[in-house]
């Protein structure tokens, strides 16, 4: 393709007007930053960016308002996780002792934050609303092992989730009203 | 190569009369009668069997091809029609000459309704779909929907049919009926009564197949509850089959309880090694760990069942103390780790240096046909005395054989063991005592527990022990070779009735362990100069040519369910 170039006019060939125009833009930004304090950039890490709602940060585990670990170790997140960042150790025959009618809970729950791609599939697939992608986006550690978050760490970072449905509590109350509970523990 | 000598144990039943029926417009010829699952007597073919033959899926919960029909779940309801009869008892014909079909005004359960000539079965009509949706809705009224904590999730019929016929939300607003959960039904079974859909498969299995009338349903209506006989544990040796049969998660295995979700398990076709029956199994493993055995259907061997003792006999595969190193030992003075190449060379040198007749081999009837065959090649060259260890205990009438070795017949056919297993062990012990036997190869047995004590083993010049788990013999051996469990290699067994069945590799061997067949191949090649075959296929086909009883068999021809050979009497 042949690009047709227009011949420069005399005014354009002087160059100086264009230079002056450019300096005007530079000066405008310079004075806005320096004298009026309107910076475009941020003083990271002293200043932290506040993420918008719906941002997909690091996935953490949550407890409900009664301090029960909501995860029941169904391992659907482990199954759905595209980079295989999640690893759950099921509890074995003992289940989750002392958790009433929720017979099962994870013995160990690990997320490798180096592998995690923050896709949010784990949150989407979770039938118990036990894992959420929170607002943390800058995860650091001094070695790889440190970046594998275990159950304890995930729960402490996740905090409390105000569960509106409380499925298991509702089930237990319903059963209690029918005089079936307490459940005989499996030997 | 001669024609396969393989025959089924029973001759094919005489041809039965066939009927023509139409399933969703597809006309097929169906036998008029089919054998009853329990007695084997011919009983009229049912609509669900005709649909199965027509490869049409009819959803069902209570029906099972190997159990008596109960007809209580109503999931298999189908619509059907029969040829219309005129007042003259002749079929009414359509204008185009085809018989006119009088559609039944009511549906019928496909599992318990016999077929009749010219019958048409409709499984895809809107009416049938509505009935399935209705039945499913009823079943879900009191179902707890605790799929996230249920071990059946992933292989649950209720889940599967909910995808096909379920509603997104429940119309039922009343509280669900709650029943006992985590009921300790027996030593190996946990029952969750809320999940039970009352199909009675477990009751029928334990009463009619296992012969232990232990289970029943108590209470009425919505309060129907599966229960064991009061004060009696559900503890026969076949209880875990009810876990497989249970279409939902009501009966679950204590052993597999909360161990792993089923969708992670890689399934490998294998054979149970706990007795001479050789039940066909599926090994469920994930990341080199075996989680469970499940029976695999093979009507010539185990139908669809297996015993609990065989099913739970897998934990040793993942034992912590597995032998993982090839070791050259100086008994009593420690030893060192060596490589397979060094071991093969040194053992071959020692065997070649040994005078003919001074070598003995104790193989195990838990080894594969191929390994025993390679050992027999070695024995032939070295003129060695060979035997394997018998394991006779009490069997039962259903599946458990009195012979607890999976491959006694293989040991006999390859010539490793005499007709009476173990009758040469005494001779070997005497030979070592007298000093005529100087070299002993032990594969997969602890000979110190079978008449060749530590004092005798100390007299040997060379003791080679190939084992999976450490024992007294490996402690005293000059060479310790780590072996593989059957789940870690491929091979074949010959079961008590002469069925040659192959099994596949489910997990990787531990450490340096390697299939015995591979090492034996190298040893045999070094000792008698025969290059042999490195692949299991080549090895099996070679063995099939050499051993008369196996003539005509090929590795590929064994298929998934094996071939029965004629055992020499």
XYZ file of C-alpha atoms in Angstrom:
756
model
C 0.000 0.000 0.000
C 1.296 3.369 -0.860
C 0.665 5.996 1.795
C 0.171 9.409 0.404
C 2.000 11.987 2.466
C 0.668 15.538 2.370
C 3.253 18.198 1.970
C 3.875 20.142 5.213
C 2.709 23.713 5.282
C 5.032 26.564 6.144
C 3.544 26.827 9.646
C 4.192 23.161 10.284
C 7.659 23.331 8.920
C 8.532 25.909 11.580
C 8.309 23.049 14.265
C 8.266 25.549 17.161
C 4.471 25.792 17.514
C 4.278 21.988 17.931
C 7.083 22.040 20.504
C 5.337 24.721 22.494
C 2.076 22.813 22.326
C 3.803 19.715 23.717
C 5.409 21.629 26.563
C 2.029 23.036 27.465
C 0.628 19.504 28.056
C 3.685 18.471 30.066
C 3.488 21.620 32.193
C -0.223 21.154 32.778
C 0.284 17.632 34.234
C 3.390 18.683 36.157
C 1.657 21.557 37.865
C -1.466 19.454 38.574
C 0.621 16.785 40.335
C 2.980 19.141 42.132
C 0.764 22.028 43.196
C -2.730 20.595 43.257
C -1.852 17.048 44.502
C -3.814 15.194 41.820
C -1.492 12.221 41.101
C -2.546 9.537 38.614
C -0.266 6.880 40.151
C -0.290 5.523 43.708
C 2.402 5.333 46.364
C 2.274 1.512 46.520
C 2.813 -0.248 48.937
C 2.228 2.580 51.454
C -0.981 3.275 49.631
C -3.154 0.218 48.850
C -5.566 -0.011 46.030
C -9.131 -0.703 47.215
C -10.541 -3.347 44.936
C -14.003 -2.954 43.434
C -16.851 -5.269 44.517
C -16.752 -8.603 42.705
C -12.961 -8.613 42.505
C -11.557 -12.147 42.605
C -8.727 -12.229 45.115
C -7.312 -15.115 47.137
C -9.723 -17.923 48.091
C -10.132 -18.444 51.838
C -12.265 -20.734 54.000
C -14.927 -19.307 56.282
C -16.677 -20.255 59.504
C -20.317 -19.553 60.194
C -21.633 -17.321 62.975
C -21.635 -20.332 65.333
C -17.911 -20.856 64.797
C -18.369 -24.033 62.756
C -15.999 -24.652 59.864
C -18.414 -24.634 56.978
C -16.391 -26.915 54.709
C -17.627 -30.516 54.799
C -14.797 -31.944 52.679
C -16.953 -32.786 49.651
C -13.879 -32.165 47.476
C -15.814 -30.574 44.640
C -13.470 -27.564 44.635
C -10.489 -29.909 44.476
C -12.137 -31.583 41.491
C -13.085 -28.402 39.662
C -9.864 -26.457 40.315
C -8.245 -25.979 36.864
C -4.617 -25.656 38.060
C -5.062 -28.308 40.814
C -4.152 -25.820 43.513
C -6.494 -27.312 46.136
C -5.751 -30.475 48.058
C -8.121 -31.810 50.683
C -7.427 -34.680 53.043
C -10.769 -36.344 53.876
C -11.375 -37.135 57.530
C -11.671 -40.928 57.275
C -14.231 -43.010 59.194
C -14.219 -40.786 62.282
C -15.705 -37.912 60.271
C -15.882 -34.631 62.134
C -16.266 -35.471 65.819
C -18.422 -33.084 67.790
C -20.011 -31.372 64.818
C -23.476 -32.850 65.395
C -25.376 -33.715 62.268
C -22.610 -32.464 59.968
C -20.840 -35.791 59.894
C -17.888 -34.718 57.831
C -15.214 -32.033 57.779
C -11.773 -31.733 56.218
C -8.815 -33.160 58.101
C -6.540 -30.873 56.112
C -7.246 -28.298 53.435
C -4.417 -26.805 51.438
C -4.419 -24.196 48.698
C -1.236 -23.596 46.799
C -1.459 -19.867 46.175
C 1.325 -20.093 43.602
C -0.821 -22.367 41.521
C -4.126 -20.590 42.110
C -5.329 -18.636 39.086
C -8.137 -16.855 40.997
C -10.805 -18.136 38.625
C -13.455 -18.471 41.317
C -14.628 -21.939 40.283
C -14.160 -23.186 43.859
C -16.516 -20.550 45.208
C -19.002 -21.229 42.463
C -19.042 -24.998 42.910
C -19.101 -25.040 46.727
C -22.439 -26.471 47.904
C -21.846 -25.258 51.458
C -20.761 -21.647 50.852
C -17.539 -22.439 52.637
C -14.941 -20.902 50.348
C -14.895 -17.349 49.012
C -12.554 -15.350 46.840
C -11.735 -12.395 49.068
C -10.083 -9.074 48.344
C -6.460 -10.037 49.008
C -4.419 -9.632 45.844
C -0.826 -9.270 46.899
C 0.293 -12.550 48.429
C 3.925 -12.797 49.391
C 6.169 -15.369 50.971
C 9.825 -16.120 51.254
C 9.619 -19.680 49.943
C 7.274 -21.967 48.061
C 6.242 -23.952 51.115
C 5.035 -20.775 52.766
C 2.708 -20.134 49.841
C 0.799 -23.369 50.474
C -1.866 -22.142 52.881
C -3.171 -24.796 55.258
C -6.618 -25.114 56.824
C -5.764 -23.104 59.920
C -4.347 -20.212 57.919
C -7.186 -20.208 55.406
C -9.783 -20.166 58.176
C -8.078 -17.359 60.080
C -7.817 -15.265 56.916
C -11.380 -16.075 55.852
C -13.130 -15.052 59.036
C -16.841 -15.359 59.701
C -19.501 -15.618 57.038
C -23.003 -14.621 58.129
C -24.949 -17.633 56.877
C -28.558 -16.744 56.202
C -29.761 -20.271 55.479
C -27.997 -22.360 58.149
C -28.992 -25.587 56.439
C -27.482 -27.985 58.956
C -28.824 -26.165 61.997
C -32.242 -26.103 60.384
C -32.027 -29.845 59.731
C -30.959 -30.594 63.295
C -33.767 -28.465 64.744
C -36.297 -30.152 62.497
C -35.081 -33.584 63.555
C -35.027 -32.614 67.214
C -38.648 -31.554 66.946
C -39.391 -35.073 65.706
C -37.464 -36.614 68.607
C -34.884 -38.411 66.496
C -31.690 -36.717 67.639
C -29.202 -36.955 69.305
C -27.629 -39.191 66.723
C -26.001 -42.355 68.018
C -22.341 -41.954 67.070
C -20.967 -44.581 64.705
C -18.751 -47.013 66.563
C -1.301 -73.180 16.921
C -4.174 -75.485 17.747
C -7.706 -74.273 18.154
C -8.536 -72.937 21.596
C -9.363 -75.735 23.953
C -11.196 -73.298 26.143
C -14.773 -74.157 26.967
C -17.297 -72.710 29.348
C -17.937 -74.841 32.415
C -21.573 -75.379 31.447
C -22.758 -76.055 27.889
C -24.942 -73.345 26.411
C -28.596 -73.897 27.336
C -30.785 -75.234 24.530
C -32.191 -72.541 22.285
C -35.465 -71.178 23.592
C -38.402 -69.948 21.623
C -38.220 -66.266 20.772
C -40.933 -63.633 20.661
C -40.954 -60.523 18.558
C -41.553 -57.301 20.459
C -41.072 -53.677 19.565
C -39.184 -51.361 21.912
C -39.702 -47.724 20.916
C -40.404 -48.823 17.359
C -37.378 -51.128 17.103
C -38.443 -54.712 16.502
C -36.293 -57.349 18.181
C -36.553 -61.057 18.829
C -36.438 -61.783 22.556
C -36.261 -65.223 24.195
C -39.654 -66.211 25.571
C -38.068 -67.202 28.872
C -34.935 -66.216 30.740
C -33.259 -68.051 33.620
C -34.389 -66.982 37.062
C -31.502 -65.219 38.829
C -31.732 -67.517 41.836
C -32.903 -70.931 40.672
C -31.839 -70.778 37.040
C -35.228 -72.136 35.999
C -36.748 -70.512 32.923
C -39.206 -67.761 33.793
C -41.057 -65.477 31.382
C -38.958 -62.640 30.026
C -39.941 -59.251 31.419
C -40.267 -55.960 29.622
C -37.141 -54.536 31.275
C -35.096 -57.505 30.018
C -36.463 -56.930 26.521
C -35.547 -53.251 26.794
C -32.028 -54.203 27.917
C -31.682 -56.478 24.888
C -32.875 -53.603 22.703
C -30.238 -51.402 24.377
C -32.898 -49.082 25.695
C -32.285 -47.722 29.162
C -35.190 -47.926 31.584
C -34.436 -46.146 34.862
C -34.930 -48.337 37.918
C -33.986 -48.549 41.587
C -35.309 -51.808 43.036
C -34.774 -54.017 40.004
C -31.404 -55.772 39.766
C -30.708 -58.442 37.168
C -29.173 -60.775 39.764
C -31.917 -60.428 42.406
C -35.552 -61.505 42.641
C -37.994 -58.885 41.383
C -39.684 -56.758 44.034
C -41.402 -54.124 41.919
C -41.690 -51.500 44.641
C -39.868 -48.406 43.397
C -42.157 -47.793 40.375
C -39.366 -45.976 38.541
C -39.457 -48.404 35.598
C -43.072 -47.641 34.669
C -43.520 -47.778 30.891
C -46.433 -47.601 28.521
C -47.157 -50.529 26.253
C -49.642 -51.981 23.811
C -50.570 -55.443 22.592
C -52.079 -56.551 19.260
C -55.846 -55.949 19.323
C -58.051 -59.002 19.066
C -61.379 -58.999 17.254
C -64.464 -60.855 18.492
C -63.313 -63.790 16.360
C -60.069 -63.965 18.436
C -58.111 -62.955 15.369
C -55.779 -59.943 15.316
C -57.372 -56.773 14.017
C -55.353 -55.420 11.136
C -54.668 -51.856 10.096
C -55.559 -50.891 6.498
C -51.906 -51.469 5.545
C -51.989 -55.034 6.865
C -50.012 -54.495 10.055
C -51.607 -55.647 13.319
C -53.542 -52.956 15.113
C -51.996 -52.227 18.527
C -54.348 -51.666 21.436
C -52.464 -49.358 23.771
C -52.903 -50.259 27.391
C -54.790 -47.536 29.261
C -52.518 -48.000 32.262
C -48.727 -48.119 32.459
C -46.924 -51.168 33.826
C -43.698 -51.702 35.724
C -41.214 -53.031 33.216
C -39.360 -55.163 35.776
C -42.300 -57.439 36.616
C -44.472 -57.506 33.500
C -43.865 -60.415 31.129
C -43.702 -59.753 27.429
C -46.222 -61.185 24.993
C -46.003 -61.728 21.224
C -46.251 -58.554 19.202
C -46.082 -56.322 22.270
C -44.963 -52.758 21.783
C -43.138 -50.988 24.636
C -42.905 -47.222 24.732
C -40.246 -45.710 26.982
C -39.933 -42.212 25.592
C -43.520 -40.921 25.531
C -44.449 -37.744 27.416
C -46.565 -39.904 29.719
C -43.607 -42.073 30.696
C -41.475 -38.997 31.299
C -44.179 -37.509 33.520
C -44.430 -40.753 35.502
C -40.678 -40.876 36.078
C -40.713 -37.267 37.213
C -43.584 -38.037 39.562
C -41.920 -41.102 41.079
C -38.690 -39.190 41.562
C -40.497 -36.329 43.229
C -42.071 -38.750 45.698
C -38.709 -40.385 46.448
C -37.144 -37.005 47.132
C -39.858 -35.827 49.537
C -38.077 -37.229 52.563
C -34.585 -37.578 51.148
C -32.166 -35.441 53.182
C -30.123 -34.232 50.168
C -26.893 -34.382 52.110
C -24.922 -35.187 48.964
C -21.912 -33.087 50.092
C -21.313 -35.464 53.005
C -22.592 -38.652 51.354
C -20.093 -41.271 50.194
C -22.417 -42.408 47.409
C -22.306 -39.017 45.686
C -20.961 -39.517 42.200
C -22.316 -43.051 41.809
C -25.824 -42.431 43.169
C -28.824 -43.417 41.086
C -30.912 -40.755 42.789
C -28.452 -38.104 41.634
C -28.278 -39.520 38.126
C -32.028 -39.702 37.630
C -32.481 -36.287 39.238
C -30.396 -34.866 36.443
C -32.674 -36.570 33.915
C -36.082 -36.249 35.563
C -35.705 -34.028 38.607
C -37.142 -30.632 39.372
C -34.974 -27.635 40.236
C -36.924 -26.927 43.407
C -39.106 -28.945 45.730
C -42.820 -28.276 45.904
C -42.940 -29.921 49.308
C -42.920 -27.318 52.086
C -43.681 -29.539 55.087
C -40.813 -30.722 57.315
C -39.073 -33.866 56.108
C -39.506 -37.053 58.129
C -36.289 -37.612 60.056
C -34.992 -41.085 60.712
C -31.913 -42.456 62.470
C -28.582 -41.528 60.932
C -25.159 -43.129 61.356
C -26.702 -46.415 62.489
C -24.093 -49.031 63.277
C -25.638 -51.888 61.302
C -22.739 -54.300 61.516
C -18.973 -54.439 61.773
C -18.501 -53.160 58.231
C -21.676 -51.231 57.434
C -23.073 -47.832 58.394
C -26.756 -47.180 57.705
C -28.334 -43.796 57.122
C -32.081 -44.398 57.232
C -32.971 -40.936 55.953
C -31.261 -41.590 52.647
C -32.917 -44.994 52.155
C -35.479 -45.174 49.344
C -36.786 -48.572 50.535
C -35.937 -50.492 47.373
C -35.193 -53.631 49.463
C -32.273 -54.695 47.278
C -30.133 -55.244 50.386
C -32.860 -57.297 52.051
C -33.262 -59.505 49.008
C -29.519 -59.923 48.589
C -28.805 -60.940 52.138
C -31.824 -63.251 52.346
C -31.642 -64.907 48.949
C -27.991 -64.727 47.904
C -26.021 -64.603 51.153
C -28.562 -66.789 52.977
C -28.593 -64.633 56.108
C -32.078 -63.190 56.656
C -30.746 -60.322 58.748
C -32.412 -57.203 57.360
C -35.993 -56.029 57.157
C -38.206 -52.976 57.040
C -40.042 -51.888 60.173
C -42.741 -49.240 60.806
C -45.270 -47.993 58.284
C -45.773 -45.347 55.646
C -43.349 -42.447 55.763
C -41.792 -44.016 58.839
C -40.660 -47.152 56.982
C -37.158 -47.870 58.269
C -34.581 -50.397 57.221
C -33.268 -52.245 60.227
C -31.314 -55.315 61.232
C -33.025 -57.939 63.353
C -33.028 -56.525 66.905
C -29.987 -57.540 68.862
C -28.379 -59.169 65.845
C -25.466 -57.658 63.943
C -25.408 -57.676 60.181
C -22.076 -59.414 60.020
C -22.027 -62.189 57.420
C -19.070 -62.337 55.043
C -21.011 -60.733 52.173
C -22.403 -57.584 53.797
C -20.388 -55.146 51.709
C -22.180 -56.268 48.548
C -25.243 -54.474 49.909
C -23.189 -51.257 49.762
C -22.648 -51.827 46.040
C -26.289 -52.743 45.558
C -27.676 -49.764 47.449
C -28.696 -47.308 44.718
C -28.380 -44.413 47.176
C -26.078 -43.690 50.098
C -28.100 -45.452 52.796
C -25.688 -48.330 53.214
C -22.068 -47.254 53.169
C -18.853 -49.061 53.924
C -17.112 -48.247 57.190
C -13.803 -49.019 55.565
C -14.329 -46.563 52.720
C -16.236 -44.053 54.848
C -15.017 -40.503 54.180
C -11.802 -41.774 52.616
C -12.044 -40.394 49.087
C -14.690 -39.126 46.704
C -15.463 -41.732 44.097
C -14.912 -39.487 41.105
C -11.214 -39.260 41.887
C -10.711 -43.013 41.764
C -9.001 -44.483 38.731
C -10.614 -47.850 38.037
C -8.498 -50.792 36.970
C -9.745 -54.252 36.074
C -8.144 -56.824 38.285
C -8.652 -60.119 40.081
C -8.970 -60.744 43.819
C -6.043 -62.725 45.213
C -7.497 -63.841 48.520
C -8.597 -67.312 47.451
C -8.743 -69.695 44.502
C -12.117 -68.366 43.347
C -10.456 -65.377 41.699
C -13.369 -62.959 41.866
C -13.165 -60.276 39.203
C -12.676 -56.876 40.773
C -12.220 -53.246 39.977
C -9.450 -51.528 41.927
C -10.209 -47.922 42.815
C -6.943 -46.010 43.245
C -5.844 -42.406 43.348
C -2.292 -41.107 43.265
C -0.707 -44.543 43.735
C -2.902 -45.401 46.715
C -5.477 -48.168 46.586
C -8.754 -47.120 48.207
C -11.128 -49.960 47.519
C -11.952 -53.140 45.676
C -15.331 -53.580 44.076
C -16.659 -56.726 42.410
C -16.785 -56.782 38.632
C -19.430 -58.835 36.892
C -18.307 -62.199 35.572
C -21.009 -64.830 35.450
C -18.494 -67.625 35.017
C -16.781 -66.791 38.315
C -18.382 -64.493 40.838
C -21.619 -63.181 39.299
C -21.656 -59.604 40.660
C -20.482 -60.318 44.184
C -17.379 -60.782 46.305
C -16.761 -61.604 49.941
C -15.892 -58.983 52.555
C -12.646 -60.666 53.576
C -11.334 -60.508 50.015
C -12.605 -57.000 49.472
C -10.850 -55.597 52.519
C -7.588 -57.440 51.898
C -5.787 -54.577 50.157
C -4.198 -52.510 52.906
C -0.894 -54.402 52.822
C -0.260 -52.952 49.344
C 0.246 -49.519 50.888
C 2.029 -50.788 54.021
C 4.777 -48.578 55.411
C 7.273 -51.411 55.804
C 7.246 -52.509 52.163
C 10.580 -53.725 50.845
C 11.837 -51.032 48.480
C 15.550 -51.781 48.065
C 17.511 -54.490 46.306
C 19.966 -55.653 48.958
C 23.011 -57.881 49.118
C 23.225 -59.062 52.702
C 25.625 -60.903 54.869
C 23.162 -62.315 57.389
C 24.020 -61.064 60.808
C 26.530 -58.513 59.532
C 24.398 -56.003 57.656
C 24.218 -55.463 53.943
C 24.252 -52.924 51.172
C 21.976 -51.573 48.483
C 22.704 -52.799 44.968
C 21.118 -52.394 41.547
C 18.915 -54.823 39.647
C 21.672 -55.282 37.051
C 24.228 -56.250 39.686
C 21.754 -58.545 41.406
C 20.845 -60.311 38.152
C 24.477 -60.797 37.221
C 25.631 -62.046 40.623
C 22.685 -64.383 41.127
C 23.053 -65.758 37.589
C 26.775 -66.356 38.211
C 26.037 -68.190 41.421
C 23.349 -70.308 39.761
C 25.632 -71.177 36.840
C 28.394 -72.129 39.272
C 26.051 -74.358 41.265
C 26.165 -78.081 40.508
C 22.919 -79.385 38.964
C 20.630 -80.709 41.662
C 21.976 -78.476 44.411
C 19.426 -75.736 43.768
C 15.891 -75.613 45.156
C 13.093 -73.138 44.476
C 10.197 -72.344 46.771
C 7.747 -70.298 44.712
C 4.406 -68.994 45.854
C 1.006 -69.976 44.561
C 0.231 -66.268 44.954
C 2.488 -65.552 41.985
C 1.290 -65.199 38.435
C 1.348 -67.957 35.841
C 4.073 -66.122 33.941
C 6.397 -65.802 36.935
C 5.878 -69.439 37.866
C 6.544 -70.411 34.245
C 9.844 -68.484 34.208
C 10.811 -70.135 37.494
C 9.995 -73.530 35.987
C 12.325 -72.705 33.069
C 15.035 -71.962 35.604
C 14.270 -75.157 37.512
C 14.458 -77.215 34.319
C 17.903 -75.852 33.492
C 19.247 -76.279 37.026
C 17.460 -79.571 37.705
C 16.053 -77.932 40.806
C 13.626 -79.269 43.372
C 10.602 -76.957 43.473
C 7.443 -76.476 45.483
C 5.039 -73.886 46.762
C 3.149 -73.481 50.005
C -0.431 -74.771 50.363
C -3.033 -72.662 52.165
C -6.095 -74.717 52.948
C -8.700 -73.227 55.261
C -12.458 -73.497 55.520
C -14.423 -72.264 52.523
C -18.105 -71.484 52.126
C -20.813 -72.434 49.671
C -20.975 -69.104 47.871
C -17.618 -67.699 46.800
C -14.924 -68.272 49.392
C -12.756 -71.213 48.363
C -11.048 -73.505 50.859
C -7.821 -72.969 48.918
C -6.624 -69.498 49.881
C -3.956 -69.384 47.189
C -5.127 -67.556 44.073
C -2.989 -69.587 41.717
C -2.494 -73.144 43.021
C -3.488 -74.457 39.611
C -0.953 -72.216 37.930
C 1.760 -73.584 40.200
C 0.742 -77.140 39.347
C 0.389 -76.555 35.585
C 3.782 -74.870 35.275
C 5.338 -77.797 37.100
C 6.550 -75.706 40.023
C 4.361 -77.508 42.538
C 3.623 -81.223 42.724
C 0.007 -82.439 42.583
C -0.090 -82.127 46.355
C 1.148 -78.626 47.133
C 3.813 -78.593 49.808
C 4.814 -82.263 49.581
C 8.301 -81.355 48.347
C 8.948 -78.844 51.132
C 10.051 -81.614 53.480
C 12.466 -82.960 50.839
C 13.928 -79.490 50.372
C 14.369 -79.149 54.133
C 16.058 -82.560 54.307
C 18.291 -81.698 51.354
C 19.458 -78.526 53.061
C 19.982 -80.432 56.296
C 22.096 -83.077 54.542
C 23.987 -80.439 52.613
C 22.920 -81.622 49.140
C 21.004 -78.384 48.520
C 23.231 -75.344 48.699
C 21.180 -72.690 46.903
C 17.586 -71.726 47.621
C 15.427 -69.279 45.711
C 12.366 -68.170 47.664
C 9.643 -66.149 45.960
C 6.876 -64.564 47.996
C 6.887 -66.936 50.955
C 8.342 -67.007 54.442
C 9.815 -70.509 54.414
C 10.751 -70.322 58.093
C 7.047 -70.764 58.825
C 6.733 -73.739 56.508
C 9.299 -76.254 57.748
C 12.572 -74.691 56.585
C 13.754 -72.991 59.753
C 16.393 -70.357 60.320
C 18.937 -73.022 61.330
C 18.580 -74.721 57.952
C 18.689 -71.424 56.034
C 21.973 -70.595 57.749
C 23.555 -73.674 56.125
C 22.885 -72.407 52.582
C 25.581 -70.941 50.364
C 23.061 -68.718 48.601
C 19.602 -67.685 49.702
C 17.662 -65.376 47.373
C 14.383 -64.004 48.690
C 11.954 -62.002 46.573
C 9.276 -60.525 48.805
C 6.841 -57.687 49.188
C 6.917 -57.290 52.951
C 9.891 -58.084 55.206
C 9.882 -61.396 57.071
C 12.230 -63.888 58.709
C 13.427 -65.282 55.381
C 14.317 -61.885 53.914
C 16.265 -61.164 57.086
C 18.432 -64.237 56.501
C 18.706 -63.925 52.718
C 21.924 -63.128 50.856
C 19.946 -61.293 48.200
C 16.668 -59.501 48.921
C 14.614 -58.536 45.887
C 11.651 -56.194 46.423
C 8.552 -57.574 44.701
C 5.270 -56.173 43.470
C 1.709 -56.640 44.596
C -0.686 -57.815 41.909
C -2.077 -54.274 41.758
C 1.346 -53.078 40.638
C 1.893 -55.387 37.686
C 0.134 -57.300 34.958
C -0.243 -61.044 34.753
C -2.633 -63.971 34.891
C -3.902 -66.389 37.520
C -5.500 -69.780 37.000
C -8.347 -70.091 39.449
C -9.620 -73.166 41.225
C -11.875 -74.119 38.341
C -9.207 -73.556 35.702
C -10.242 -70.123 34.532
C -7.243 -68.143 33.318
C -7.871 -64.498 34.139
C -5.670 -61.506 33.599
C -5.293 -58.473 35.782
C -4.024 -54.995 35.056
C -1.705 -52.594 36.816
C -3.455 -50.066 39.037
C -0.587 -48.329 40.852
C 3.171 -47.895 40.468
C 5.482 -50.223 42.436
C 7.101 -48.844 45.579
C 10.693 -47.670 45.519
C 12.963 -49.907 43.465
C 10.453 -52.748 43.451
C 9.763 -54.143 40.037
C 7.540 -56.893 38.682
C 9.082 -60.279 39.477
C 8.483 -61.346 35.878
C 10.837 -58.680 34.559
C 13.683 -59.714 36.825
C 13.074 -63.411 36.205
C 13.156 -62.752 32.486
C 16.683 -61.346 32.854
C 17.759 -64.145 35.171
C 16.429 -66.868 32.861
C 18.070 -65.190 29.869
C 21.395 -65.085 31.706
C 21.199 -68.678 32.971
C 19.957 -70.608 29.964
C 20.709 -68.165 27.167
C 17.119 -67.995 25.986
C 16.325 -64.340 25.308
C 12.625 -64.907 26.065
C 10.153 -62.058 25.947
C 10.284 -58.750 27.774
C 6.609 -57.931 27.271
C 3.894 -59.634 29.260
C 2.023 -60.400 26.031
C 5.006 -62.179 24.488
C 5.744 -63.996 27.735
C 2.164 -65.212 28.119
C 1.937 -66.362 24.516
C 5.263 -68.205 24.879
C 3.985 -69.909 28.020
C 0.740 -70.824 26.239
C 2.753 -72.581 23.535
C 4.991 -74.439 25.992
C 2.443 -75.663 28.540
C -0.098 -78.120 27.103
C -3.000 -76.994 29.293
C -2.580 -73.403 28.116
C -2.261 -74.310 24.400
C -4.259 -72.020 22.196
C -4.569 -69.191 24.679
C -3.338 -65.727 23.839
C -3.008 -62.678 26.059
C -5.422 -60.754 23.877
C -7.841 -63.671 23.705
C -8.277 -63.757 27.479
C -10.397 -60.609 27.343
C -11.584 -58.982 30.530
C -13.297 -62.024 31.967
C -10.826 -64.792 31.203
C -11.047 -68.199 29.554
C -11.663 -71.572 31.201
C -9.149 -74.295 30.368
C -9.472 -78.035 30.908
C -7.425 -78.970 33.927
C -5.515 -82.248 33.603
C -7.099 -84.670 36.062
